[in-house]
PDB file of C-alpha atoms in Angstrom:
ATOM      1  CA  UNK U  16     -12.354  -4.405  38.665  1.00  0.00           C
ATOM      2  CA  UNK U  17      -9.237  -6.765  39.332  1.00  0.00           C
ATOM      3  CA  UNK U  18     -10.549 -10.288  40.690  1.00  0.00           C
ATOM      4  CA  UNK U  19      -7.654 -11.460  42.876  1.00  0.00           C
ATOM      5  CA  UNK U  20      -5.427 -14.599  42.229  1.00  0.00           C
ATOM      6  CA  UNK U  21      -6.246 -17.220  44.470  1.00  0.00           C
ATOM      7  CA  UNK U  22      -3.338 -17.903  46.768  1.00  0.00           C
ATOM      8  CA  UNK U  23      -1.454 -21.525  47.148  1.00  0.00           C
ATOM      9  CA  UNK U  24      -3.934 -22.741  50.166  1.00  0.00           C
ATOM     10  CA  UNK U  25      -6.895 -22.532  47.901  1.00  0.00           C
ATOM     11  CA  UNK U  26      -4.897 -23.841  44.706  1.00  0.00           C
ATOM     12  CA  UNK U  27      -3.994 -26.880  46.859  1.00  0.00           C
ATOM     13  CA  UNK U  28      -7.943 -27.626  47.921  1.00  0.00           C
ATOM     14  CA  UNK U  29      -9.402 -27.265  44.788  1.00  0.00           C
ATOM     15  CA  UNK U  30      -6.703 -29.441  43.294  1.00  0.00           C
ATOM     16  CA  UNK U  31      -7.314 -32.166  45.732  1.00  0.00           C
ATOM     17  CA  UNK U  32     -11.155 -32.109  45.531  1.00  0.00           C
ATOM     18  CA  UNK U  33     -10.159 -32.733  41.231  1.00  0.00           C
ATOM     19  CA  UNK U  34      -7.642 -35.250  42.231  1.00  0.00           C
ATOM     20  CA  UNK U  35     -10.504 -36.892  44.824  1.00  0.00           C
ATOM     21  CA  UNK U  36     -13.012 -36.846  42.515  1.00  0.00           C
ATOM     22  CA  UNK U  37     -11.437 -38.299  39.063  1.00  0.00           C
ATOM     23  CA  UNK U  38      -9.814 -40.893  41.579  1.00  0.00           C
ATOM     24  CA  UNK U  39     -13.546 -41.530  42.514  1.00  0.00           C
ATOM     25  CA  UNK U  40     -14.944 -41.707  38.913  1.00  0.00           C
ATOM     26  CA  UNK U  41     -11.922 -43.794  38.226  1.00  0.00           C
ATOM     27  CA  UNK U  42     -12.879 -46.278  40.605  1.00  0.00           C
ATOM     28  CA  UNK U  43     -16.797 -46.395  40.074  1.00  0.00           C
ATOM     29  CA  UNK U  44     -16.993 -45.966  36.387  1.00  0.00           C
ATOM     30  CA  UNK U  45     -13.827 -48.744  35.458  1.00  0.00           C
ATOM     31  CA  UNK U  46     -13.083 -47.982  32.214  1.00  0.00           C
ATOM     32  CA  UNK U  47      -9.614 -49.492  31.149  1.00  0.00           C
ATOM     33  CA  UNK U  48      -9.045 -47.556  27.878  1.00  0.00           C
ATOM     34  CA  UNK U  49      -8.058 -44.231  26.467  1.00  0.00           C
ATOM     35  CA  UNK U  50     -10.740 -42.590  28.361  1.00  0.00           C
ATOM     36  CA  UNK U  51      -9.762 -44.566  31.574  1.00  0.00           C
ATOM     37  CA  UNK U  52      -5.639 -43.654  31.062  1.00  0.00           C
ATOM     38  CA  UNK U  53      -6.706 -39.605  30.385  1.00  0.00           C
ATOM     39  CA  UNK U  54      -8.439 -39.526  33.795  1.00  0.00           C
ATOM     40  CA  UNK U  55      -5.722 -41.291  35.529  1.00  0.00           C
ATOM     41  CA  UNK U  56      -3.395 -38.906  34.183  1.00  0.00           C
ATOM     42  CA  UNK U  57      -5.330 -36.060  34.885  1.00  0.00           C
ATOM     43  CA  UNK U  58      -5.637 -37.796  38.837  1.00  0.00           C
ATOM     44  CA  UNK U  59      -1.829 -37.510  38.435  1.00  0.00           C
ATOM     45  CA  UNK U  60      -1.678 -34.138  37.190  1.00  0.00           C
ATOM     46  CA  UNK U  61      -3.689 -32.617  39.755  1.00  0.00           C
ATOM     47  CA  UNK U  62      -2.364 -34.986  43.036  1.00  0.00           C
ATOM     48  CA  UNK U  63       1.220 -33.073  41.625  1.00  0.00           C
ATOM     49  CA  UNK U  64      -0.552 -29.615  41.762  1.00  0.00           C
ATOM     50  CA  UNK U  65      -2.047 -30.216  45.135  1.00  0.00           C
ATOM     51  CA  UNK U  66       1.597 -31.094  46.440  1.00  0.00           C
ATOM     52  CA  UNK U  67       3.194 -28.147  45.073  1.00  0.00           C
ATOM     53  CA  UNK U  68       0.562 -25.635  46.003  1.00  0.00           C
ATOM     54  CA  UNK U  69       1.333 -27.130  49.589  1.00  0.00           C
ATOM     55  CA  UNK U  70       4.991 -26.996  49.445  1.00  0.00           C
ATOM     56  CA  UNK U  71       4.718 -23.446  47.954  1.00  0.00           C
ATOM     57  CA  UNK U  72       1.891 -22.219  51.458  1.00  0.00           C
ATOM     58  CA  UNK U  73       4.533 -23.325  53.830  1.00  0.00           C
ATOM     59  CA  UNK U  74       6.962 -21.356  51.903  1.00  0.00           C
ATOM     60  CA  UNK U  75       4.721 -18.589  52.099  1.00  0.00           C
ATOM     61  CA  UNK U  76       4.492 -19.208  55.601  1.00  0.00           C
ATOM     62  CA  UNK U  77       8.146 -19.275  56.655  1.00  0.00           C
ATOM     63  CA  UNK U  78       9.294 -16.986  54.399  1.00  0.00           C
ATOM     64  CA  UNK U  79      11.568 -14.373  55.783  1.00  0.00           C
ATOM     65  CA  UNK U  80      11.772 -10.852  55.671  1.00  0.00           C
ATOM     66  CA  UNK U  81      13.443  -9.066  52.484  1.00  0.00           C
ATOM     67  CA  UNK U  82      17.086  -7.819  52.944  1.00  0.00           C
ATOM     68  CA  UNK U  83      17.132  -4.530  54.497  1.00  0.00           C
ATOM     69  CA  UNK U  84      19.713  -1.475  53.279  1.00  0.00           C
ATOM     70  CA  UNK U  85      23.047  -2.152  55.298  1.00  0.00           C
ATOM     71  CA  UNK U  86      23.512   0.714  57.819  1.00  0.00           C
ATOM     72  CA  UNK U  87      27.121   2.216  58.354  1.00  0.00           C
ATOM     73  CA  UNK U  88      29.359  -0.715  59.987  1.00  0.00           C
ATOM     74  CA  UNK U  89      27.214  -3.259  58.588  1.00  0.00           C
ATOM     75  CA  UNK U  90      28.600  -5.536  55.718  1.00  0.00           C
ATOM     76  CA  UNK U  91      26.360  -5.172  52.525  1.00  0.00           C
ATOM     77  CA  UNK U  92      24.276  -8.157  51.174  1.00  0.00           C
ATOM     78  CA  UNK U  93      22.815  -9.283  54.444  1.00  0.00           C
ATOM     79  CA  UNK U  94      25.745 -11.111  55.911  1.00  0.00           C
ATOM     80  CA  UNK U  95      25.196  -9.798  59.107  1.00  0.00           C
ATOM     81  CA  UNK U  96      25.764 -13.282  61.371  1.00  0.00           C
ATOM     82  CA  UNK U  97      28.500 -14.476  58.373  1.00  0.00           C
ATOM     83  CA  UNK U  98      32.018 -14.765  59.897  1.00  0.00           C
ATOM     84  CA  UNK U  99      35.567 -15.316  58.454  1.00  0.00           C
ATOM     85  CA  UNK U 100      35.188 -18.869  60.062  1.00  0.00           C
ATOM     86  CA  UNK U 101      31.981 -19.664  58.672  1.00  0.00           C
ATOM     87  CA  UNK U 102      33.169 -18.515  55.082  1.00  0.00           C
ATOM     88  CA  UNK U 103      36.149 -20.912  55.880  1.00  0.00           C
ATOM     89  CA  UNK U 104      33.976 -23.864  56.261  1.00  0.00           C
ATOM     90  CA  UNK U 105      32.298 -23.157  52.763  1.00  0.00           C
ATOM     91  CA  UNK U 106      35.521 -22.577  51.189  1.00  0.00           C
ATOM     92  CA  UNK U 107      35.006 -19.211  49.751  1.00  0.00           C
ATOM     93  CA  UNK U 108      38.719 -18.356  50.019  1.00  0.00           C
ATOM     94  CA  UNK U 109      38.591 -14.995  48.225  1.00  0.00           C
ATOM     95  CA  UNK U 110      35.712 -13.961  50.015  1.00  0.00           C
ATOM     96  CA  UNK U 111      37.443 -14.616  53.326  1.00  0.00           C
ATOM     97  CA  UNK U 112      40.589 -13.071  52.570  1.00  0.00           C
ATOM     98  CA  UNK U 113      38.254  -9.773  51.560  1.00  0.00           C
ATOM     99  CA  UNK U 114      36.158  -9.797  55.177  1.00  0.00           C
ATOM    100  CA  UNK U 115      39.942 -10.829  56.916  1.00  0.00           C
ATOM    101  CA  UNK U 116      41.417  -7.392  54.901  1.00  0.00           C
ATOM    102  CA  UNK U 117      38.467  -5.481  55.584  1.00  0.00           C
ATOM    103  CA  UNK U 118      38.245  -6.133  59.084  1.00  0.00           C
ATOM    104  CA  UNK U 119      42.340  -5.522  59.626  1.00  0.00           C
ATOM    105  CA  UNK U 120      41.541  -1.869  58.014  1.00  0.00           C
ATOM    106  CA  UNK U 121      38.761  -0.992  60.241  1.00  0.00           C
ATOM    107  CA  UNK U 122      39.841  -1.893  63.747  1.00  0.00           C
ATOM    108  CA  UNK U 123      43.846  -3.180  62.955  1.00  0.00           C
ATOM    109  CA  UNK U 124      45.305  -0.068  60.903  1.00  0.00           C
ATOM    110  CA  UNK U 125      44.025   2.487  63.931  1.00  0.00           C
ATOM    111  CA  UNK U 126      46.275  -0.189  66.320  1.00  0.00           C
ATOM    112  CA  UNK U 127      49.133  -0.239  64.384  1.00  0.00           C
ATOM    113  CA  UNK U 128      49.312   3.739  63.720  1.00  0.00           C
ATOM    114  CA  UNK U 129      48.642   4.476  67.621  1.00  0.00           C
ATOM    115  CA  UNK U 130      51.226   2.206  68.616  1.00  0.00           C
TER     116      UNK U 130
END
């Protein structure tokens, strides 16, 4: 029997309801040694978890889907909406001048033999 890891929403309650409640004894018990900087720490420690586990649900939440196999006429590596222009912009010069010769091949060379 496998119990399940608990997933980031849960993570992020139960490390809020720590954070809430060593805030709380913080407050009520005011201790201002060793004891008193551990628990703040701790409060610290588990405010940091709650944020992350948060961060990481909305992740989970706008995560998209996997790369799929490229199909024939598709480039490989999920550049599907990625144009010579675009690659321009980001200065990827080889990789333009590879999409630029790779497009001349497909649709140019059957052109230039024709004609």
């Amino acid at each position: 029997m496998r119990i399940p890891r608990p997933d980031a929403r849960a993570k992020a309650v139960v490390a809020a309801l720590v954070a809430a409640s060593l805030l709380v004894t913080l407050i009520v018990w005011g201790r201002q040694d060793l004891v008193g900087v551990a628990l703040a720490l701790l409060c610290v420690l588990s405010t940091m978890i709650a944020a992350v586990s948060v961060a990481a649900a909305w992740q989970e939440d706008e995560a998209e889907p996997g790369v799929t196999p490229a199909g024939p006429g598709q480039p490989a590596g999920g550049l599907y909406g990625v144009d010579a222009d675009t690659l321009e912009s980001l200065d990827h010069r080889e990789t333009v001048r590879a999409l630029r010769e790779r497009h001349r091949g497909r649709g140019g060379s059957a052109a230039r033999e024709g004609g």
